[in-house]
PDB file of C-alpha atoms in Angstrom:
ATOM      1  CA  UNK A  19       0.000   0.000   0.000  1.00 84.00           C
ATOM      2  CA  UNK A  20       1.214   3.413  -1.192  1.00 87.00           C
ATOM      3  CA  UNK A  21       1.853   5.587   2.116  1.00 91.00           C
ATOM      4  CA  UNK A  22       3.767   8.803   3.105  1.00 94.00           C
ATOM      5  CA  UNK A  23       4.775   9.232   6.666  1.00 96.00           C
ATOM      6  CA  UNK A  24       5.896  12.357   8.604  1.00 97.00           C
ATOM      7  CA  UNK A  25       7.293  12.700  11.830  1.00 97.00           C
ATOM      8  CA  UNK A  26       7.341  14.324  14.230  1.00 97.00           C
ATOM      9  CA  UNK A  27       3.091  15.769  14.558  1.00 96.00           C
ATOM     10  CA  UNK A  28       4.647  18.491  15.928  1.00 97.00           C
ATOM     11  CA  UNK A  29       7.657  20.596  16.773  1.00 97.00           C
ATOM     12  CA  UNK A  30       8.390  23.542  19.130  1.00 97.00           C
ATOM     13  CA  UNK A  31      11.711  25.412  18.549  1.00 97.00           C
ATOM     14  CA  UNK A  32      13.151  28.268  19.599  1.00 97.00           C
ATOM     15  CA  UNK A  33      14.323  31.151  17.046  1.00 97.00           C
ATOM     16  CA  UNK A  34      17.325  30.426  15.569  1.00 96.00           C
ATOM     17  CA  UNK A  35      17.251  27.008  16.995  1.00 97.00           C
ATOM     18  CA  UNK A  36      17.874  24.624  13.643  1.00 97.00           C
ATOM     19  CA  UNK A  37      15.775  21.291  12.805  1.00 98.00           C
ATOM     20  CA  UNK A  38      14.502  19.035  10.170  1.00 98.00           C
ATOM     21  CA  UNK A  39      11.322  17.552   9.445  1.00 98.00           C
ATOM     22  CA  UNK A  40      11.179  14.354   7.870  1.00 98.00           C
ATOM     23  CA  UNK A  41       9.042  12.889   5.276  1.00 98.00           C
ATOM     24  CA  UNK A  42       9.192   8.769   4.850  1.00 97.00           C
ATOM     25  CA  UNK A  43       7.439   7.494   1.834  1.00 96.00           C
ATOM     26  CA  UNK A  44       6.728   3.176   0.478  1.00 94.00           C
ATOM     27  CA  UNK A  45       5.183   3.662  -2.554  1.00 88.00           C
ATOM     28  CA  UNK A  46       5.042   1.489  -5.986  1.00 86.00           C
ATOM     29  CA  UNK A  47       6.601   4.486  -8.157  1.00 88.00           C
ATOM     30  CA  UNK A  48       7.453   7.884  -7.122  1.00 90.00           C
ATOM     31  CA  UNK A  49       7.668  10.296  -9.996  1.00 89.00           C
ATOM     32  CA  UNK A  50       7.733  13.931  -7.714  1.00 91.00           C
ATOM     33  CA  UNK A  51       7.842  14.237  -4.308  1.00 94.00           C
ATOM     34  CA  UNK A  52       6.534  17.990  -3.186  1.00 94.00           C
ATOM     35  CA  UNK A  53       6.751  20.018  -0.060  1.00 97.00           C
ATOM     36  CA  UNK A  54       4.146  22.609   0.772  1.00 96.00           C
ATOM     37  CA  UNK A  55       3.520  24.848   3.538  1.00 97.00           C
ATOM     38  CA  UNK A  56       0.013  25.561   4.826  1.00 95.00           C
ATOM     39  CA  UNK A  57      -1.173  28.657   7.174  1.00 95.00           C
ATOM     40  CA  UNK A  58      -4.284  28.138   9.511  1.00 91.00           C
ATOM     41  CA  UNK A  59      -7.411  28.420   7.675  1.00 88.00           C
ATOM     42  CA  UNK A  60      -5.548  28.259   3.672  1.00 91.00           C
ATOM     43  CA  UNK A  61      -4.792  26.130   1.123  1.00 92.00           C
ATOM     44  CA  UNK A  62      -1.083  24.436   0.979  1.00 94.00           C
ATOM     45  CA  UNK A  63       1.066  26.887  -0.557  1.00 94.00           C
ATOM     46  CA  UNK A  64       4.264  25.165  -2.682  1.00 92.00           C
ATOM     47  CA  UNK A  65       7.524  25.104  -1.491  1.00 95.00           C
ATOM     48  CA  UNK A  66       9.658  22.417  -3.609  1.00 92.00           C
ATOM     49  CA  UNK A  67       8.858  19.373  -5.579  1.00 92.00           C
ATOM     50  CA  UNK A  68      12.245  16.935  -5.636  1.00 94.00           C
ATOM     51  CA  UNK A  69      12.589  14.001  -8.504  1.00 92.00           C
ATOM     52  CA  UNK A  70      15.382  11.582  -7.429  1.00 93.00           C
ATOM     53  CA  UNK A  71      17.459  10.643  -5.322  1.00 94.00           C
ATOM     54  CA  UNK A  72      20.424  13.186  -4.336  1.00 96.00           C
ATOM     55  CA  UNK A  73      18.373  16.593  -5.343  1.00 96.00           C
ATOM     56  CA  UNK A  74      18.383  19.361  -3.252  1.00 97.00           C
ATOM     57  CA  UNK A  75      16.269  22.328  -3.147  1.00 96.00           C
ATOM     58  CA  UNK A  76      16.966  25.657  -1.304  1.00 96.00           C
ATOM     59  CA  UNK A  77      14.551  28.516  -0.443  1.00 93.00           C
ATOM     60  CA  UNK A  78      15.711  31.529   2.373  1.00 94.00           C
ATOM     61  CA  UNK A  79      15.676  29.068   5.507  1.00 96.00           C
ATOM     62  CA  UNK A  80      14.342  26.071   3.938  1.00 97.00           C
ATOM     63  CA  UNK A  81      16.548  23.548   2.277  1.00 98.00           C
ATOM     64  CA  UNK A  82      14.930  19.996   0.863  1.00 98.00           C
ATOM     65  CA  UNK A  83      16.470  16.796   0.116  1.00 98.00           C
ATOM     66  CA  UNK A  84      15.578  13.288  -0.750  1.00 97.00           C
ATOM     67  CA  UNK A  85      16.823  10.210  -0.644  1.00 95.00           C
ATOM     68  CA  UNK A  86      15.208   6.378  -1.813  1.00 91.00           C
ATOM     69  CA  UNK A  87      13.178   6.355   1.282  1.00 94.00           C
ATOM     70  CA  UNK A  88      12.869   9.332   2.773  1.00 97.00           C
ATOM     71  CA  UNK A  89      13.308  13.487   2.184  1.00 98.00           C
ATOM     72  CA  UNK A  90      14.244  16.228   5.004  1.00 98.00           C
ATOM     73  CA  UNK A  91      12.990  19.234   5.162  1.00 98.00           C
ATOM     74  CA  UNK A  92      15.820  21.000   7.315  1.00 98.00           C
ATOM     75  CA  UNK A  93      15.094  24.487   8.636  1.00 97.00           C
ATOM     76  CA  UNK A  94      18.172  26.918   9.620  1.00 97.00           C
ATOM     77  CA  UNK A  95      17.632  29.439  12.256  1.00 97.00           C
ATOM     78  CA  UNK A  96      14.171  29.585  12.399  1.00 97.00           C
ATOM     79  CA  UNK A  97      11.961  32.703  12.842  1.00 97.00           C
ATOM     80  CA  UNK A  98       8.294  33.117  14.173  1.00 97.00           C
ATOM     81  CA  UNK A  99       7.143  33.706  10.737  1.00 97.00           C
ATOM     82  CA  UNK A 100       7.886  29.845  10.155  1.00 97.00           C
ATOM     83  CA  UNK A 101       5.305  28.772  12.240  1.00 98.00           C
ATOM     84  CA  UNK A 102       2.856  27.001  10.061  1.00 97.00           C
ATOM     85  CA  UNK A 103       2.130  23.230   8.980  1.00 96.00           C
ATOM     86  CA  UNK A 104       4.569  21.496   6.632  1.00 97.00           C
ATOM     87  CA  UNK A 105       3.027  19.134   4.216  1.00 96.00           C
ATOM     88  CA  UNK A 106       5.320  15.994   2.463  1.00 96.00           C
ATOM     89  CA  UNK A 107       3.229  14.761  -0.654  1.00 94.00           C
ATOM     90  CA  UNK A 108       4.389  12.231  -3.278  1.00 93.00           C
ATOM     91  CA  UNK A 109       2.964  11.890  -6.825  1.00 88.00           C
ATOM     92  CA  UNK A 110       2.934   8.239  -8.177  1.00 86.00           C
ATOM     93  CA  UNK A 111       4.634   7.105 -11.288  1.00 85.00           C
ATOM     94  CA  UNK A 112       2.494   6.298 -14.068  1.00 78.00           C
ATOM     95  CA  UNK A 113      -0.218   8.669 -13.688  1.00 71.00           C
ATOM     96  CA  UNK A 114      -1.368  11.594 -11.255  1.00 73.00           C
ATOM     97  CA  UNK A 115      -2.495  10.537  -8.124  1.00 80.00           C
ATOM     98  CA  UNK A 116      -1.225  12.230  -4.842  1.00 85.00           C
ATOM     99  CA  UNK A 117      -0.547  10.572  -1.610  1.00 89.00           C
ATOM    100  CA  UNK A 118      -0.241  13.778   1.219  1.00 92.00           C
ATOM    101  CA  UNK A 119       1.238  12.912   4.906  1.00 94.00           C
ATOM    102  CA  UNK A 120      -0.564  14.412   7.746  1.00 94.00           C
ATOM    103  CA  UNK A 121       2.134  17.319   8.013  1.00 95.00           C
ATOM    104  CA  UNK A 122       4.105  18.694  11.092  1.00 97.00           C
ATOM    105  CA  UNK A 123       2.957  21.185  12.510  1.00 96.00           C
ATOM    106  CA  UNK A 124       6.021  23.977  13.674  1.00 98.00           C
ATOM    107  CA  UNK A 125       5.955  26.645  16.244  1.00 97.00           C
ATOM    108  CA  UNK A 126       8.506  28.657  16.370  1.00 97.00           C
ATOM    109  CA  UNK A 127       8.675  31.292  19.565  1.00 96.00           C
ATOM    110  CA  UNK A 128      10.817  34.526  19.166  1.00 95.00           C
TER     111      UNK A 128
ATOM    112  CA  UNK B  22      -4.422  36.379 -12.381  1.00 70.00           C
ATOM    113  CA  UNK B  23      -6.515  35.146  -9.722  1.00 76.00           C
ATOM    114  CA  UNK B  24      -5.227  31.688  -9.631  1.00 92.00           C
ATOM    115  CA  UNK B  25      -7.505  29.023  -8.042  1.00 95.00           C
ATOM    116  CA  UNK B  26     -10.841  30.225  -6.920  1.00 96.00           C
ATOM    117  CA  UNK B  27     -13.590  28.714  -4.802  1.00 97.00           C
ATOM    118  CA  UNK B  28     -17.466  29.085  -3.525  1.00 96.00           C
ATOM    119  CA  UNK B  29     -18.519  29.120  -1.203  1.00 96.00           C
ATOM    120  CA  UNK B  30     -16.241  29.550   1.142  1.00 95.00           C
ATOM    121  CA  UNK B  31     -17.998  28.149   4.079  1.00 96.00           C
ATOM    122  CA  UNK B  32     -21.456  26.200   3.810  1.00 96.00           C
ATOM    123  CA  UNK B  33     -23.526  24.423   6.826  1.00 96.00           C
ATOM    124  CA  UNK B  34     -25.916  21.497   5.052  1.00 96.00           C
ATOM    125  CA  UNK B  35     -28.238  19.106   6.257  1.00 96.00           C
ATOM    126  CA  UNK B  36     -27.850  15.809   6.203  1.00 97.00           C
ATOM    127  CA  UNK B  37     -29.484  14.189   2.745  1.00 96.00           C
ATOM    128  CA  UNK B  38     -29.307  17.953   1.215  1.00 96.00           C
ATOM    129  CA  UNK B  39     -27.372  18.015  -1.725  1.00 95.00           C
ATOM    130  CA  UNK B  40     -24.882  20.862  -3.245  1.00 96.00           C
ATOM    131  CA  UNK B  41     -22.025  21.959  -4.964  1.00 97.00           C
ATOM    132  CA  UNK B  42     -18.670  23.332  -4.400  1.00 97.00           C
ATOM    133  CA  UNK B  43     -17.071  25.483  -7.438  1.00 97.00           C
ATOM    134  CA  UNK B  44     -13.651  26.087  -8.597  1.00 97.00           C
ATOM    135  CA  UNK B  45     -12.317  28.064 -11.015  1.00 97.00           C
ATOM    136  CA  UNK B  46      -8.513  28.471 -12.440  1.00 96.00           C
ATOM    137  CA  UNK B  47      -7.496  30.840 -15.067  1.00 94.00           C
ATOM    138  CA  UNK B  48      -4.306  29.906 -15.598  1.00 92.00           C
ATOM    139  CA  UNK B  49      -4.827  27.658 -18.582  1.00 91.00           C
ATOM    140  CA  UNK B  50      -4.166  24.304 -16.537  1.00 91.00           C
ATOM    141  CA  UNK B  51      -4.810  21.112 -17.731  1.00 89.00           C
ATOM    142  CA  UNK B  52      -4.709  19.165 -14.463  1.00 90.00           C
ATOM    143  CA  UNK B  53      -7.585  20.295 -11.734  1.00 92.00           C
ATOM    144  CA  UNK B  54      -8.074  18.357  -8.154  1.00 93.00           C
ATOM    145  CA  UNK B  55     -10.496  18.223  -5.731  1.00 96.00           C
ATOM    146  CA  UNK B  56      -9.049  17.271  -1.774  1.00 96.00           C
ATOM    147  CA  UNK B  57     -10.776  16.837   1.602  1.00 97.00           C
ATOM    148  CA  UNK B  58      -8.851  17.720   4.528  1.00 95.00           C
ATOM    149  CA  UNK B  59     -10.037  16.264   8.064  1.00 93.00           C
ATOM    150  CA  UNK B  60      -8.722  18.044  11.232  1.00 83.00           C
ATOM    151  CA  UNK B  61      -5.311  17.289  11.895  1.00 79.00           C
ATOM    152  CA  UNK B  62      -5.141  15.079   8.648  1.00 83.00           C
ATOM    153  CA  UNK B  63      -3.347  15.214   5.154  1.00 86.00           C
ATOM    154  CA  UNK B  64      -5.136  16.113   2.059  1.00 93.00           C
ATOM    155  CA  UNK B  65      -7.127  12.963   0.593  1.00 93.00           C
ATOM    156  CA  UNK B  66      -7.808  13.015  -3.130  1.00 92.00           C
ATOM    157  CA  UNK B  67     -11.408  12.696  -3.937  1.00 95.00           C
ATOM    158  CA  UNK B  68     -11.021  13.368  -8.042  1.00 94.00           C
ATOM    159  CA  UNK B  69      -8.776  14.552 -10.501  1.00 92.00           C
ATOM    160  CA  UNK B  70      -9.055  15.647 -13.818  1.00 92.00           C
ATOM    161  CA  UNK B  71      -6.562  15.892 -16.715  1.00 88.00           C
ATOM    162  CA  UNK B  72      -8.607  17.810 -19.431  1.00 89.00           C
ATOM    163  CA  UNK B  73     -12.142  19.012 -20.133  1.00 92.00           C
ATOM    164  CA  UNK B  74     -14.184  16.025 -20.475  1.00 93.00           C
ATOM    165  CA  UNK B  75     -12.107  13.028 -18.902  1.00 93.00           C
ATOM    166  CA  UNK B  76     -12.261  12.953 -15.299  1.00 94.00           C
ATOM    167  CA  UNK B  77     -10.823   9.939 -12.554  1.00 92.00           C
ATOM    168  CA  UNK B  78     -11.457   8.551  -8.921  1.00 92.00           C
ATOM    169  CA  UNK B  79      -9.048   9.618  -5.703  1.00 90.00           C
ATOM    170  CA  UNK B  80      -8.662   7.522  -2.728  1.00 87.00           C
ATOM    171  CA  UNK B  81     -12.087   8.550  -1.348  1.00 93.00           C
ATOM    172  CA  UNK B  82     -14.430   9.165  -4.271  1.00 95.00           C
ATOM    173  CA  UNK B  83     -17.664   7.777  -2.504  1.00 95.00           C
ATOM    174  CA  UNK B  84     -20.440  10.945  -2.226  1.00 95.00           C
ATOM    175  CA  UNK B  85     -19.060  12.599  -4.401  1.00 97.00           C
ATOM    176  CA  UNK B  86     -19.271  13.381  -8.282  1.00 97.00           C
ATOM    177  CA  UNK B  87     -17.732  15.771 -10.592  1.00 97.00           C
ATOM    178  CA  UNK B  88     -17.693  17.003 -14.149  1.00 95.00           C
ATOM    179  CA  UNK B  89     -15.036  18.711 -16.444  1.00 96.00           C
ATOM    180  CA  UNK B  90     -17.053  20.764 -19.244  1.00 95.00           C
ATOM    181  CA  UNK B  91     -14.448  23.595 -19.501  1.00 95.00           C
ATOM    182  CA  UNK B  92     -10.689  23.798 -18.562  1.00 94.00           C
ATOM    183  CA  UNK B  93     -11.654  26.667 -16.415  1.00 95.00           C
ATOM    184  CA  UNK B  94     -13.981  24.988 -13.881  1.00 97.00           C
ATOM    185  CA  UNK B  95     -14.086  21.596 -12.085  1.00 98.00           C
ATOM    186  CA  UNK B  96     -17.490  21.414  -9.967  1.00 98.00           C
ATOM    187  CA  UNK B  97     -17.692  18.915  -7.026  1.00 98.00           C
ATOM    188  CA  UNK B  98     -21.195  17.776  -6.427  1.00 97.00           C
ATOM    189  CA  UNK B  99     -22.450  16.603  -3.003  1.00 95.00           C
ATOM    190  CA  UNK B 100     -25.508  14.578  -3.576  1.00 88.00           C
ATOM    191  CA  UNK B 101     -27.156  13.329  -0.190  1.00 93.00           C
ATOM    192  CA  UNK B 102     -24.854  15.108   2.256  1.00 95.00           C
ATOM    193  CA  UNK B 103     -24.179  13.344   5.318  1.00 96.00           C
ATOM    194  CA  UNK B 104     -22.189  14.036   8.534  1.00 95.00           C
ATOM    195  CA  UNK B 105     -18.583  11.814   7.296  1.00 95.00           C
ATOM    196  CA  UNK B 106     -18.204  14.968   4.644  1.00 96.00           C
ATOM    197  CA  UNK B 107     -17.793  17.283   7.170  1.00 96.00           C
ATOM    198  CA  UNK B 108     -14.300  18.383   6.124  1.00 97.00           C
ATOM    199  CA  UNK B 109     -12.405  21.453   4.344  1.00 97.00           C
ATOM    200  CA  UNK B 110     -12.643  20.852   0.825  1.00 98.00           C
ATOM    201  CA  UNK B 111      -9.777  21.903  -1.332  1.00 97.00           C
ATOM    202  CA  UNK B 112      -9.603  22.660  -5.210  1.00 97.00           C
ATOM    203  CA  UNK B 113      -5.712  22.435  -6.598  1.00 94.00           C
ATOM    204  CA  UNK B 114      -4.776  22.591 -10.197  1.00 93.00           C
ATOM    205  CA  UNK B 115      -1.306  22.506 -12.400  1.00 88.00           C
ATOM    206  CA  UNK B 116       0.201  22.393 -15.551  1.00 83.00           C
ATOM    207  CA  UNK B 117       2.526  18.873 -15.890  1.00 72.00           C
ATOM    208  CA  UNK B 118       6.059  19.846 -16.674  1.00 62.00           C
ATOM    209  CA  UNK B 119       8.336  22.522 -15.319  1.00 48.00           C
ATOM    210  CA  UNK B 120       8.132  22.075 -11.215  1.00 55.00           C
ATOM    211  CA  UNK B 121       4.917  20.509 -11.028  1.00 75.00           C
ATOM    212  CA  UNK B 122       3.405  22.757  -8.682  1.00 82.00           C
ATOM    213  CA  UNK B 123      -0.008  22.548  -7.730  1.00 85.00           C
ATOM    214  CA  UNK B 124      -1.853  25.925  -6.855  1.00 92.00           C
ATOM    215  CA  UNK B 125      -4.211  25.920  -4.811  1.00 94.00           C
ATOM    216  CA  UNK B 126      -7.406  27.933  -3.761  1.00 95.00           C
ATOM    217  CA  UNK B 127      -8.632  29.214  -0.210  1.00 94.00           C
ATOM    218  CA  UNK B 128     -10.811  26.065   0.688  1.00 96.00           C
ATOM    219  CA  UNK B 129     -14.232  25.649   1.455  1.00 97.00           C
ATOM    220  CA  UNK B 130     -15.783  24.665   4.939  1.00 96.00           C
ATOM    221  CA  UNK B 131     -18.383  22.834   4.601  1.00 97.00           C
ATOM    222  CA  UNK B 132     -20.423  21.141   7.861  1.00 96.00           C
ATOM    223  CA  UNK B 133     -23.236  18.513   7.461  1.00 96.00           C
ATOM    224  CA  UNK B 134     -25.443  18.414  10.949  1.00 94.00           C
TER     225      UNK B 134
END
């Protein structure tokens, strides 16, 4: 069964105290795997979509990478303003289907 | 550019009413998606769409129906509402290629008492 995994539910950091989030995925094909971030009360907003294994993505604070089995979402000295949920997502190979993970939700306190 | 629109955006039925959610791109996509989201939960695909006319189950397509007339708009119609669809109901779309991204609209709350 296709599934995406993210731990932890939820993480409390201080600002400018660095962390990752981590996505695990076991699906039959992976074709993209995505990042989003997602405000109370609004659709996910896109951060980064990764292909294969090895790729890295960078964005201010927010770097991405992926591996066969997993991706990180690491997180370098973290403001308030990063407080949100973080959404993993995988798209299947062979077609367009999207598995999401339940997302971890950040706090970050100045 | 407005991106991904949706109506309502919050909607309290009763149970066995029926209704339906709207969404609107204009941004030319082919690709248009239709997601619950349960508290606390990831988005679960209900349908998906890859062009006007040709339309495809999620994971949780029961209660649900949609159609694809236009590439604009991608209507998701609640027929005999009852309390499981309590949820936020989003509407994503994107253009294959490039980064993949989908874009999505503001969500629609919908509650079935």
């Amino acid at each position: 069964e296709d599934q995406v995994t993210q731990s932890p539910e939820a993480l409390r950091l201080q600002e400018g105290e660095s962390s990752s989030l981590n996505c695990s995925y076991t699906v039959s094909g992976l074709r993209g795997l995505f990042w989003y971030r997602q405000d109370p009360g609004k659709g996910p907003e896109f951060l980064f979509t990764l292909y294969s294994a090895g790729e890295e993505k960078e964005k201010e604070r927010l770097k991405a990478t992926l591996t066969k089995k997993e991706s990180f979402l690491h997180i370098t000295a973290p403001k308030p303003e990063d407080s949100a949920t973080y959404l993993c997502a995988v798209q299947l190979a062979g077609g367009f289907k999207t598995i999401f993970g339940a997302g971890t939700r950040l706090f970050v306190k100045a | 550019n407005a991106g991904v629109t949706q109506t309502p955006k919050f909607r309290i039925l009763k149970i066995g009413q029926s209704m339906t959610l709207q969404c609107t791109q204009d941004m030319n996509h082919n690709y248009m998606y239709w997601y619950r989201q349960d508290p606390g939960m990831g988005l679960k695909l209900i349908y998906y769409s890859v062009g006007a006319g040709i339309t495809d189950k999620g994971e949780v397509p029961n209660g649900y129906n949609v159609s694809r007339s236009t590439t604009e708009d991608f209507p998701l119609r609640l027929e005999l509402a009852a309390p499981s669809q309590t949820s936020v109901y989003f509407c994503a779309s994107t253009q294959l290629g490039g980064t993949d991204t989908q874009y999505f609209g503001p969500g629609t709350r919908l509650t079935v008492l």
